[in-house]
Coordinates of C-alpha atoms in Angstrom, one line a residue:
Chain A
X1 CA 50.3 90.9 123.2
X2 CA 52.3 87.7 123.8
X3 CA 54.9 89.4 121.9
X4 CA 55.9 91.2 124.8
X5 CA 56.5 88.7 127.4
X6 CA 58.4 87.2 124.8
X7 CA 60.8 90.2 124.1
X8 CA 60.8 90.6 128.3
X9 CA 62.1 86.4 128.4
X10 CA 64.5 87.1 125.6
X11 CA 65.6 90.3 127.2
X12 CA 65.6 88.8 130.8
X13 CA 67.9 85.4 129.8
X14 CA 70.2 86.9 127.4
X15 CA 71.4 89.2 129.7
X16 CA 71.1 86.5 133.2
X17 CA 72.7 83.9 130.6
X18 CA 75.2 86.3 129.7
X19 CA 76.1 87.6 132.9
X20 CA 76.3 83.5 134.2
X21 CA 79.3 82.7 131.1
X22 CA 81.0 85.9 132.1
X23 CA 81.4 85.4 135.8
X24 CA 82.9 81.7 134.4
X25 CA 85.1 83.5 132.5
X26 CA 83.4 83.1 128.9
X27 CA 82.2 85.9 126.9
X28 CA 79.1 86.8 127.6
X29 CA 77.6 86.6 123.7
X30 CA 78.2 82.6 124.6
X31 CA 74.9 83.0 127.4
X32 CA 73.4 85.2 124.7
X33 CA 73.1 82.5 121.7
X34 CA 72.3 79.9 124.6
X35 CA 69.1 81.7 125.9
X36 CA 67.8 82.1 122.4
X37 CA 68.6 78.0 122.1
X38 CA 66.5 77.4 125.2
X39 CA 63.8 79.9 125.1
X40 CA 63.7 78.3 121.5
X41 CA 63.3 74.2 122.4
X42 CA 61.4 75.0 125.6
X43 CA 59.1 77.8 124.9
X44 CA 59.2 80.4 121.7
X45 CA 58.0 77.7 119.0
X46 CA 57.2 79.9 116.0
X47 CA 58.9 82.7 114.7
X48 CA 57.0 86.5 115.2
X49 CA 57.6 89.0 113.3
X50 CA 58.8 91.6 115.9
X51 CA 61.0 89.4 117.0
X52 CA 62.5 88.9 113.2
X53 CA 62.5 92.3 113.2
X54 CA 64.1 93.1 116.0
X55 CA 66.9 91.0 115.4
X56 CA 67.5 92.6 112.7
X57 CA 68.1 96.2 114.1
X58 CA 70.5 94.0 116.2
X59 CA 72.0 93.2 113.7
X60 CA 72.2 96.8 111.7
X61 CA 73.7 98.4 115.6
X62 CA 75.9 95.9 116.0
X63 CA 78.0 96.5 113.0
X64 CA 76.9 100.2 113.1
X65 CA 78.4 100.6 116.7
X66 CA 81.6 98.2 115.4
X67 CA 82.6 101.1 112.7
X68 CA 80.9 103.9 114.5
X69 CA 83.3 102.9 118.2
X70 CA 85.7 100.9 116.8
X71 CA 86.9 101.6 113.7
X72 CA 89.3 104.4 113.2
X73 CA 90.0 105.4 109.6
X74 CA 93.6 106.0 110.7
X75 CA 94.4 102.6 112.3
X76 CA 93.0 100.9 109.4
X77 CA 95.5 102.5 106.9
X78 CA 98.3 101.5 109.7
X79 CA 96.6 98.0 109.5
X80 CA 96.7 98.0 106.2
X81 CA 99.9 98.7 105.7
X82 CA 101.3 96.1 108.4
X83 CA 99.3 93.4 108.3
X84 CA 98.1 92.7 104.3
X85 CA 100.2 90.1 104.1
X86 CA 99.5 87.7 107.3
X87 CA 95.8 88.8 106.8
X88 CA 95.1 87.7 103.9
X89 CA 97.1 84.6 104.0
X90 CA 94.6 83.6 106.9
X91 CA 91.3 84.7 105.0
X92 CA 92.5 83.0 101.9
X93 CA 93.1 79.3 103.7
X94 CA 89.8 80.1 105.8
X95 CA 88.0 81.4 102.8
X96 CA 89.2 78.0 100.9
X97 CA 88.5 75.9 103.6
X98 CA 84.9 76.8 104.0
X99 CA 84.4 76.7 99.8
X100 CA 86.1 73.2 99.1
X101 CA 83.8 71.7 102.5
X102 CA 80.9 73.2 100.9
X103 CA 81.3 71.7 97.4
X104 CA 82.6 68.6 99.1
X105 CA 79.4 68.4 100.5
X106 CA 77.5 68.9 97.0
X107 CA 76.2 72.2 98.2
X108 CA 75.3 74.6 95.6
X109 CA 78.5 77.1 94.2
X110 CA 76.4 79.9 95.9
X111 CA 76.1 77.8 99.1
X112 CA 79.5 77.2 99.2
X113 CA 81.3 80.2 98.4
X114 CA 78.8 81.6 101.3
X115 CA 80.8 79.2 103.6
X116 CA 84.0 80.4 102.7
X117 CA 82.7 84.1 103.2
X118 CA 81.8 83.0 106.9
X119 CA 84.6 81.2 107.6
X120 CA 86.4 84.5 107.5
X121 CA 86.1 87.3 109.8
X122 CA 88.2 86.5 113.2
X123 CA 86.9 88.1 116.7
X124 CA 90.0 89.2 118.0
X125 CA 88.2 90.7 121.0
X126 CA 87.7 87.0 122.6
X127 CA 91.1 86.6 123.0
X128 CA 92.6 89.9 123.7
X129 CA 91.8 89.0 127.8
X130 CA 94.3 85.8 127.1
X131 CA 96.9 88.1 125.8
X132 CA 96.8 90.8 128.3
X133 CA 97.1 87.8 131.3
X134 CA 99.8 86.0 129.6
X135 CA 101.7 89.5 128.8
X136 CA 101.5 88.9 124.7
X137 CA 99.5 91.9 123.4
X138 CA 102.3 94.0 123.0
X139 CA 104.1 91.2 121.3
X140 CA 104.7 90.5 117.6
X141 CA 102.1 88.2 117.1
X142 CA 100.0 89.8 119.4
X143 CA 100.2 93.4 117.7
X144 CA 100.1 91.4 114.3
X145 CA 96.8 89.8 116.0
X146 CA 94.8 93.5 116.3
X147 CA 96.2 95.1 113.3
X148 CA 95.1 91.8 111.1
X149 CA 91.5 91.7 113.0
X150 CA 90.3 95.5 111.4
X151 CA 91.4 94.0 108.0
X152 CA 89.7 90.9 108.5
X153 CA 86.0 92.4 109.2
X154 CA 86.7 95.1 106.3
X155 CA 87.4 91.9 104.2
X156 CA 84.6 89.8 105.3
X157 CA 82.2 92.6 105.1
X158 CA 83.5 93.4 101.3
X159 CA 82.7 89.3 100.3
X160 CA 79.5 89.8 102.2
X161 CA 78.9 92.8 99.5
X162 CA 79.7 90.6 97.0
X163 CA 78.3 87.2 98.1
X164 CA 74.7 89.0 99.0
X165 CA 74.0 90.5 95.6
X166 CA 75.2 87.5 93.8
X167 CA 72.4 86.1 95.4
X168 CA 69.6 87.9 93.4
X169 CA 71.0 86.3 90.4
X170 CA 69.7 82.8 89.7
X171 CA 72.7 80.9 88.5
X172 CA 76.9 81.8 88.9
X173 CA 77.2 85.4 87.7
X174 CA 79.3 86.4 84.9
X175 CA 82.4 88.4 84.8
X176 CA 79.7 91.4 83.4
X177 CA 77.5 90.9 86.2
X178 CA 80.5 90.3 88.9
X179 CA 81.8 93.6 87.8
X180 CA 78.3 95.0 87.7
X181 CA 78.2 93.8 91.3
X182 CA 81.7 95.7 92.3
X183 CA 80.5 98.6 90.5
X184 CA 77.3 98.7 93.0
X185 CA 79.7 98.5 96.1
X186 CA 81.9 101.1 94.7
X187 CA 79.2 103.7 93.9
X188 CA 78.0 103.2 97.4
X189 CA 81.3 103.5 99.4
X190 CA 82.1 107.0 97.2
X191 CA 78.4 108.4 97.8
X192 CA 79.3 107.4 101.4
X193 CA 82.4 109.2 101.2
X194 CA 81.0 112.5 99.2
X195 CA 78.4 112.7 102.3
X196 CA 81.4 112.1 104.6
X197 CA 83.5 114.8 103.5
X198 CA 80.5 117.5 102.2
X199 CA 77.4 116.7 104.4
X200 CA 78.0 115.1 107.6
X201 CA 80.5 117.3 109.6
X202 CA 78.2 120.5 108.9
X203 CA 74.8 118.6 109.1
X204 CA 76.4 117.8 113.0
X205 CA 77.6 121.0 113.8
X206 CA 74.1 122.2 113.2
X207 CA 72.9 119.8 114.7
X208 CA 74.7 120.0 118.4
X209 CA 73.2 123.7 118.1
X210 CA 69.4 122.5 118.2
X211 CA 66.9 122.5 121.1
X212 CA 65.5 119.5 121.1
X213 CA 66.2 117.1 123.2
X214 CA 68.7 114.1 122.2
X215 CA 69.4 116.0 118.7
X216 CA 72.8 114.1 118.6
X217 CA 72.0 110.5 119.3
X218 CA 68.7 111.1 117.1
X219 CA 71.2 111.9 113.6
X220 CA 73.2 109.3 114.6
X221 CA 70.5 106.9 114.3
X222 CA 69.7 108.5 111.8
X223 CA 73.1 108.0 110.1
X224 CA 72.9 104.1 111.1
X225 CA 69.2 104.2 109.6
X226 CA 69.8 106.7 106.1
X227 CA 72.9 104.3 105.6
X228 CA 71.7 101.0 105.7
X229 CA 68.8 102.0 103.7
X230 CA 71.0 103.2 100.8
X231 CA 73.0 99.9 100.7
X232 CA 69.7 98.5 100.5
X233 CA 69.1 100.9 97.8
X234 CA 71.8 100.0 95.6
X235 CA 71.1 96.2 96.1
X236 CA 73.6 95.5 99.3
X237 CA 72.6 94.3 102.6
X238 CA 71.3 96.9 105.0
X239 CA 74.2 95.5 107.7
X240 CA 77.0 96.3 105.1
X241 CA 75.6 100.3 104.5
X242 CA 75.1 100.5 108.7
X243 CA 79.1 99.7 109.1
X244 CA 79.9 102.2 106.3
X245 CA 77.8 104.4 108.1
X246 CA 79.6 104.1 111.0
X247 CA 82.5 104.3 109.8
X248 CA 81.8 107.8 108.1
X249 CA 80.9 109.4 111.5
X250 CA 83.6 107.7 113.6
X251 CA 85.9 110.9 113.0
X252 CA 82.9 113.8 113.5
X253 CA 83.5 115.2 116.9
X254 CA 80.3 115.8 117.9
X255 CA 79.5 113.0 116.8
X256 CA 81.5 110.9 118.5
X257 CA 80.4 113.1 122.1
X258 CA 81.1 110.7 124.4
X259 CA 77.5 110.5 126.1
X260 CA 76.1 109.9 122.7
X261 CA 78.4 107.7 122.0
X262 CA 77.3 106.3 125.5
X263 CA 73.7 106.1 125.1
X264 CA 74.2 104.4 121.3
X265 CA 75.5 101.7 122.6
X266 CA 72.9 101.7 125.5
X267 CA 70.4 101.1 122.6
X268 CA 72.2 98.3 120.3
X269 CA 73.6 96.8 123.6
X270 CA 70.9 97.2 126.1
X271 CA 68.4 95.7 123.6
X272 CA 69.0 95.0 119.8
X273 CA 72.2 93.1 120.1
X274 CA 70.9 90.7 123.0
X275 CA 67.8 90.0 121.0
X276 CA 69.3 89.4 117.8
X277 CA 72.3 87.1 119.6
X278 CA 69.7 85.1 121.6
X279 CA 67.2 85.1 117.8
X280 CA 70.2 83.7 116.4
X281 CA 70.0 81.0 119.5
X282 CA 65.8 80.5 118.8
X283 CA 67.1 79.8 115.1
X284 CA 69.1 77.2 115.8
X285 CA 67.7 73.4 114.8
X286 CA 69.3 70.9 117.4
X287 CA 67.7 68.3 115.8
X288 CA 69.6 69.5 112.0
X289 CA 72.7 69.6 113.9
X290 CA 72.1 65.6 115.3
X291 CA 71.0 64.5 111.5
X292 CA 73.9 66.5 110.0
X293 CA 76.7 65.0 112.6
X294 CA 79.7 64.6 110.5
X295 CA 78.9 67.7 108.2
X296 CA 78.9 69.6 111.9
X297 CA 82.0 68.6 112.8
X298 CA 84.2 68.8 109.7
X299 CA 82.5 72.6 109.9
X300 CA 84.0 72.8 113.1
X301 CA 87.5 71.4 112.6
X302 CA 87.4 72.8 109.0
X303 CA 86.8 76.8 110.2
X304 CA 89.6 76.0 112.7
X305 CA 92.2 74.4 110.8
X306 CA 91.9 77.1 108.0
X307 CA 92.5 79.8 110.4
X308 CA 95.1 78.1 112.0
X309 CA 97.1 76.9 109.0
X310 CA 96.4 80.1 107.1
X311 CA 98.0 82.3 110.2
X312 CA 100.7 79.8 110.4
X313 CA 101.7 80.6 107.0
X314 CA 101.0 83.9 106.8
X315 CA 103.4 84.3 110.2
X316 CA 106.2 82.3 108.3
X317 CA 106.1 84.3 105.6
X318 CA 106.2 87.7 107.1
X319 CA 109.4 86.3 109.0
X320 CA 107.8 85.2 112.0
X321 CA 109.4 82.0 113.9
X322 CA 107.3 79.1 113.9
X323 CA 106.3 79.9 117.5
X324 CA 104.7 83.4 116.9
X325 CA 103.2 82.3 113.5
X326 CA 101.4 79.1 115.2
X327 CA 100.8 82.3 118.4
X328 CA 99.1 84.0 115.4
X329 CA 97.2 81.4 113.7
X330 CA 95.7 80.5 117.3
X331 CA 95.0 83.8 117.9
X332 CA 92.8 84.4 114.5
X333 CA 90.8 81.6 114.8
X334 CA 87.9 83.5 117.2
X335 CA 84.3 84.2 115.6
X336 CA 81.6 85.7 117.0
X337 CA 79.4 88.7 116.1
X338 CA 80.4 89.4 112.3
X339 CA 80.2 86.0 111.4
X340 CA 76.7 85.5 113.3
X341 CA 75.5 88.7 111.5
X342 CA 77.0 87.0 108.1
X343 CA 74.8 83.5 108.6
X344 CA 71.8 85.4 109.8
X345 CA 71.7 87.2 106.5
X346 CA 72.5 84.0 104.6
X347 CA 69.9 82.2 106.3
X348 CA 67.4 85.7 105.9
X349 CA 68.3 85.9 101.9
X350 CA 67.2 81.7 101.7
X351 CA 71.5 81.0 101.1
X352 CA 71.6 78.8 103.2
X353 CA 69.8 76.1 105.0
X354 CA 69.5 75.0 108.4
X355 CA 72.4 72.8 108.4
X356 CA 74.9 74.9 107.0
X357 CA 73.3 77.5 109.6
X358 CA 73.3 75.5 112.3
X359 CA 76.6 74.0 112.1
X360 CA 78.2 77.6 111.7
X361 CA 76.7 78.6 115.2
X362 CA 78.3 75.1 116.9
X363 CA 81.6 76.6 115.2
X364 CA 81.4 79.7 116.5
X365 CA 80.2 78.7 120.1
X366 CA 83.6 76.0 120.2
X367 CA 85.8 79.0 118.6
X368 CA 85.0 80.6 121.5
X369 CA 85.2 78.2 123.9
X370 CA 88.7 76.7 122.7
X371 CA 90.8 79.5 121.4
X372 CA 91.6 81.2 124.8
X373 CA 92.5 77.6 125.2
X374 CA 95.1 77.2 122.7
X375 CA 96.3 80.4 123.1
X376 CA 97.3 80.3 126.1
X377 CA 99.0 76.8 125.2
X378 CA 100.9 78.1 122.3
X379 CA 101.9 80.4 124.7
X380 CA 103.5 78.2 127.2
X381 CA 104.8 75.9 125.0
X382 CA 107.0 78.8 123.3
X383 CA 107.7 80.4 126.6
X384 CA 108.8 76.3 128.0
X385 CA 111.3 75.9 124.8
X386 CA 113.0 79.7 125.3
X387 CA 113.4 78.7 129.1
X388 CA 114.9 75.1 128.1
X389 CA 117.1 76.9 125.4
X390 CA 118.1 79.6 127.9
Chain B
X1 CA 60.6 133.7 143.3
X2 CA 62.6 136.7 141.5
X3 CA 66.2 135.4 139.7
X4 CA 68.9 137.6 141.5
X5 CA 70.6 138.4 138.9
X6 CA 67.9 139.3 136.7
X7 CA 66.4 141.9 139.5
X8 CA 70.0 143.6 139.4
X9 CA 70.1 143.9 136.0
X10 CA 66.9 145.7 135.7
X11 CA 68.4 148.3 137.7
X12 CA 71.8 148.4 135.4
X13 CA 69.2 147.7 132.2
X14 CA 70.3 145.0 131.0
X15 CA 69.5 141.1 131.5
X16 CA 72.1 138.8 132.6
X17 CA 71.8 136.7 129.9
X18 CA 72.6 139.5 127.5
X19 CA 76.0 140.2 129.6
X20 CA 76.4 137.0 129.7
X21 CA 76.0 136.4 126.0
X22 CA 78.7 139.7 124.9
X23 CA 81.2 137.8 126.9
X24 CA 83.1 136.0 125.0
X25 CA 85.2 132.6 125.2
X26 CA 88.2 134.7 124.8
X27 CA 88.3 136.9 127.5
X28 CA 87.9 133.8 130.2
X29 CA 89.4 130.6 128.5
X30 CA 92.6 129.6 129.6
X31 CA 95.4 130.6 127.5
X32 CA 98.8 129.7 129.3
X33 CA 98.7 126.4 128.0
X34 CA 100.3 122.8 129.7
X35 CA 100.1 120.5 125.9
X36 CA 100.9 116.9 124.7
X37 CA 102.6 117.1 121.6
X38 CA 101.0 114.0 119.4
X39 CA 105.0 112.3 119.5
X40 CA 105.4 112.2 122.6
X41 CA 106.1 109.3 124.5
X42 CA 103.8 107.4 127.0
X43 CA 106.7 108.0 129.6
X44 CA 106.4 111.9 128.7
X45 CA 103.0 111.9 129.4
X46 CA 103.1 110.4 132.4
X47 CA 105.5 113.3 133.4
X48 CA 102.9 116.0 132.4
X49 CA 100.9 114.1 134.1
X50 CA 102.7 113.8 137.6
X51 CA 104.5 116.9 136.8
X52 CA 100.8 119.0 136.1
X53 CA 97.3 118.2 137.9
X54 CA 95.1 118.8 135.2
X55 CA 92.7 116.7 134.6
X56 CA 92.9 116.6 130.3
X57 CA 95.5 117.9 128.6
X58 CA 95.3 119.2 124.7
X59 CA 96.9 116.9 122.0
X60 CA 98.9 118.8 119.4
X61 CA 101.0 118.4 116.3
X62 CA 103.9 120.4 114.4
X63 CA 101.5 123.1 113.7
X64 CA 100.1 123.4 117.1
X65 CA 96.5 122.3 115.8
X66 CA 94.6 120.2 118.2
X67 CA 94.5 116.6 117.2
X68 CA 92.7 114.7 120.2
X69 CA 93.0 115.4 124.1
X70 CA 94.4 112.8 127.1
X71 CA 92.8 112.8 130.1
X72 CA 93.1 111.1 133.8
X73 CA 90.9 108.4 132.5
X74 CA 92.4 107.4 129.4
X75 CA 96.1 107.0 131.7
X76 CA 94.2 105.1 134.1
X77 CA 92.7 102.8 132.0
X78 CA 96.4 102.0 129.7
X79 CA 98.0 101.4 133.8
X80 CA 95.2 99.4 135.0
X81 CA 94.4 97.1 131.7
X82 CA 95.0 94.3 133.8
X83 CA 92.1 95.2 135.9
X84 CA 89.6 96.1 132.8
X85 CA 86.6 93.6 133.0
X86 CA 86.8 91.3 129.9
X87 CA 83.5 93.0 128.4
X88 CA 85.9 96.0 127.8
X89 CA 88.6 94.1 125.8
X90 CA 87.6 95.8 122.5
X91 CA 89.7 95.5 119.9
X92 CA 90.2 99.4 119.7
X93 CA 90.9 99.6 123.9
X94 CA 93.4 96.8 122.9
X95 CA 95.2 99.1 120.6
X96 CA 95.2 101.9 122.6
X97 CA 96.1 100.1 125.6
X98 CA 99.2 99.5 123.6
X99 CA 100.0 102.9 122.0
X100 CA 103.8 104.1 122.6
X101 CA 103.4 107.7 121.6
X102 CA 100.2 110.0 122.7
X103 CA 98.7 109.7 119.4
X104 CA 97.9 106.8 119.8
X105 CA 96.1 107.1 122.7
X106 CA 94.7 110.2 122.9
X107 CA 91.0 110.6 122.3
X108 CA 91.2 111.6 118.9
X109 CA 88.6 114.5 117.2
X110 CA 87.4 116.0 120.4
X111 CA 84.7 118.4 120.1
X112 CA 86.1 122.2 120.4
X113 CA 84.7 126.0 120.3
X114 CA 86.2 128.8 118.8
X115 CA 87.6 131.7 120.7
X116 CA 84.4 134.4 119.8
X117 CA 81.8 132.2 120.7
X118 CA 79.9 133.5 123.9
X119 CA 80.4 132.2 127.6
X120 CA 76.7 131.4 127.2
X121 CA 77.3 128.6 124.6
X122 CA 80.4 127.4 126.0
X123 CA 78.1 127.0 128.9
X124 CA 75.0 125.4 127.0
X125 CA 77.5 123.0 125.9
X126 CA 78.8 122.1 128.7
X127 CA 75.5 121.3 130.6
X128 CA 73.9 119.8 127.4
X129 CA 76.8 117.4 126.5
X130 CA 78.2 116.3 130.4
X131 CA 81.4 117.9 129.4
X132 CA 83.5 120.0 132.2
X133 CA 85.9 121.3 129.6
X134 CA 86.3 122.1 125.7
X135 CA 89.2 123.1 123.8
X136 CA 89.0 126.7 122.0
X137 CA 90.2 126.5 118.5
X138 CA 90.5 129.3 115.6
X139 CA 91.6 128.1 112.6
X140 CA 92.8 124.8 113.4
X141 CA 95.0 125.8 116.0
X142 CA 94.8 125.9 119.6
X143 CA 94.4 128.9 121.5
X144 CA 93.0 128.2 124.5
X145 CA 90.5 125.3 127.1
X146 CA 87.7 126.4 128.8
X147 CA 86.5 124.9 132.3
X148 CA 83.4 124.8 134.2
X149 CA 84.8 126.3 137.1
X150 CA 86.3 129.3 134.9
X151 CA 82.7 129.5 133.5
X152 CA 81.0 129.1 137.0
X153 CA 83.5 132.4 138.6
X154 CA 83.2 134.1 135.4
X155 CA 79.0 134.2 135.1
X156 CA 79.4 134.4 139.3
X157 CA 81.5 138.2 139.0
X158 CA 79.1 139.2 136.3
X159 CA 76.3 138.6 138.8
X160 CA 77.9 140.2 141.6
X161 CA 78.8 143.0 139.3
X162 CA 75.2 143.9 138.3

């Protein structure tokens, strides 16, 4: 049972590597995807299926917990409502950025509108540390920041819908099959919703009443597991139905107990998400990213730029100054967990190679390296101009 | 070893748990009521809060229906989000640790009994959940929180009593 050790290894550097970037000051997911890197060059050569597997219950309870503990139907209609404008302004340039590099590059249509689909959540959560030091998250950008995140994942999560079943189709679907495809997404958010509104609550207020032990946590897994099998179902990814589910019993009281909620994320963050960051790590080809140099770093620079430009404008044109829109365009340009989930699919579903996989996991790693950076820069430099003018 | 209260209430004829279980949530929950309406300022919270020791406090709106609850640690973690380790920047502690008004920072859809439950559930919940109070509820609205030390004197008299 060699598989063992090597779950104990992964395990036992994700969380030593992770704990290392932390006390640095880095986000621990940074350790994470670097254990998987070295366990992967030094010692875990070939791929086993548990592992695979594994990393793909990460990957389900890490978006499940994301719309199950983070989402809040209310906040996203707020969102919605405050920051459609800015938010889709930056997804649009990102989106574009990633497609145009991709057909630049003479990947397939597929290939590269997968790009653009990556290039387009933000991880707000990397930067909100920044912010809180430098007194901003209360500020226009800053509150512009948050509000635009929620929309962002919703977003990227929706082109994931799209991108993943386009996939089963051999060539560019056709408007028929694209609206076929919307049709599928559709069905599934309202049989979703008609299980939200009729099933769950009573199912859980039977459900606190039994005997059993861990009745609670075992429907919500349940609901994380029921959920991304039905996405399946209707031809989504199993990822996309888990954040749906999540989503649907994020307002359930008991539910949403706080020691269940407690001991859910015990299980995706005390072993699925580790595993599937530090798989995502094993994944990586060091030696694609050394043959594929320039390709690696336009990715880089292109991801970026797209997110910064496409904040920048979106800032102008909700009447921001150029100060707080380039505060803003900074501030979106974070990836990390949605967009890892997003390439491990692509890579999963044979979208995309190694190179295009690789190259999106050196982006991500310098997003999250450099954009506390920046921010905090774009920060001083409008806080040195309002004490020069003052 | 013989349960106390079980050997007194052969003599009176009836088990504990059965007194226990005709008491209701009612007749011990609290009723006089200190409550955060959902518009309420941060600064008015932190009045109840200095004003009041409670630890939680009900969240309601217009129609005095409970809508979340605020407790000691949800005020202590908006003052000290300087002090939160980074692995706790969510995104949603972000946006609560900016609310202005207690709606949006309450915990919102807090789990609640109704007011003709028995004391015996109340306190099955308790114990089986880690809570050490719940919020009684009868249509919608508010009527009343329950405690563990109300629920600890109450099934403590009923004891003594048999």
């Amino acid at each position: 049972m060699e598989v063992l050790f090597y779950i104990l290894l992964i395990l036992l550097l994700a969380k030593v590597f992770g704990e290392l970037f932390e006390r640095v000051g880095f986000p621990s997911i940074l350790g994470e995807l670097l254990s998987g890197v070295v366990l992967g060059t030094f010692l875990i050569h070939q791929e086993s299926e548990i592992i695979t597997f594994l990393a793909e219950m990460g990957a389900i309870f890490l978006l499940f917990t994301a719309g199950y503990k983070e989402v809040h139907l209310r906040d996203l209609r707020e969102s919605s409502k405050k920051a459609s404008i800015a938010s889709i302004s930056q997804i649009l340039v990102a989106f574009s950025a990633g497609f145009l590099l991709g057909m630049y590059f003479q990947f397939s249509s597929l290939e590269s509108i997968f790009m653009g689909v990556a290039f387009s959540p933000t991880s707000i959560g990397v930067v909100v540390r920044t912010l809180i030091d430098m007194d901003y998250l209360s500020s226009k950008p800053g509150s512009m920041m948050l509000s635009s995140s929620i929309l962002d994942d919703i977003i990227g999560i929706f082109l994931l819908s799209i991108v993943v079943t386009m996939a089963t189709y051999d060539q560019f679907p056709s408007a028929v099959q694209i609206l076929f495809i919307l049709s599928k997404i559709v069905a599934f958010v309202a049989i979703m919703l008609i299980f939200r509104v009729k099933f769950f609550p009573t199912l859980f207020a039977y459900v606190h009443k039994m005997h059993v032990k861990e009745s609670i946590f075992a429907f919500v897994i349940m609901v994380a597991l029921f959920s991304a099998y039905l996405a399946e179902v209707f031809g989504l990814h199993a990822v996309i139905g888990a954040f749906i589910g999540g989503v649907m019993i994020s307002d359930i009281s008991h539910a949403k107990i706080e020691h269940v909620q407690s001991k859910v994320t015990g299980v995706a963050y005390g072993l699925f998400v580790p595993i599937f960051f530090a798989f995502i790590g094993l994944s990586v080809n060091i030696a694609t990213l050394q043959t594929v140099g320039l390709f690696s770093v336009a990715v880089v620079l292109l991801a970026l730029a797209g997110k910064l430009i496409g904040g920048f404008a979106g800032g102008r044109l909700i009447g921001f100054d150029n100060y707080d829109s380039l505060i803003f365009g900074v501030g979106v340009m974070p990836r990390a967990g949605v967009e890892l989930v997003l390439i491990s699919i692509g890579k999963e579903l044979g979208i995309i190679g190694d190179e295009i996989f690789s190259a999106i996991v050196l982006m991500v790693a310098v997003s999250i390296f450099i954009s506390p950076v920046l921010l905090k820069m774009a920060i001083q430099s409008k806080e040195r101009t309002k004490s020069i003018n003052t | 070893m013989t349960d106390a209260g079980n050997e007194d209430c052969i003599q009176c004829g009836r088990s504990f748990s059965e007194s226990c279980n005709e008491k209701l949530i009612e007749q011990v929950m609290i009723k006089d009521l200190v409550t955060i309406h959902e518009d309420d300022t941060l600064d008015k919270v932190l009045e109840i809060f200095s004003k009041h020791h409670f630890h939680t406090y009900p969240v309601v709106n217009d129609n005095y229906e409970l809508v979340g609850i605020i407790d000691q640690d949800v005020m202590l973690r908006i003052l000290l989000v300087q002090r939160t380790p980074r692995l706790e920047h969510t995104h949603l502690a972000a946006v609560v640790s900016q609310g202005e008004t207690a709606k949006n920072i309450m915990v919102p859809h807090p789990v609640s009994m109704s007011s003709d439950e028995s004391l015996c559930e109340a306190a099955d919940m308790m114990l089986k959940h880690k809570m050490d109070r719940v919020c009684v509820v009868d249509d919608g609205k508010l009527v009343g929180i329950m405690c563990k030390p109300d629920i600890l004197n109450e099934i403590y008299e009923l004891r003594g009593s048999e």
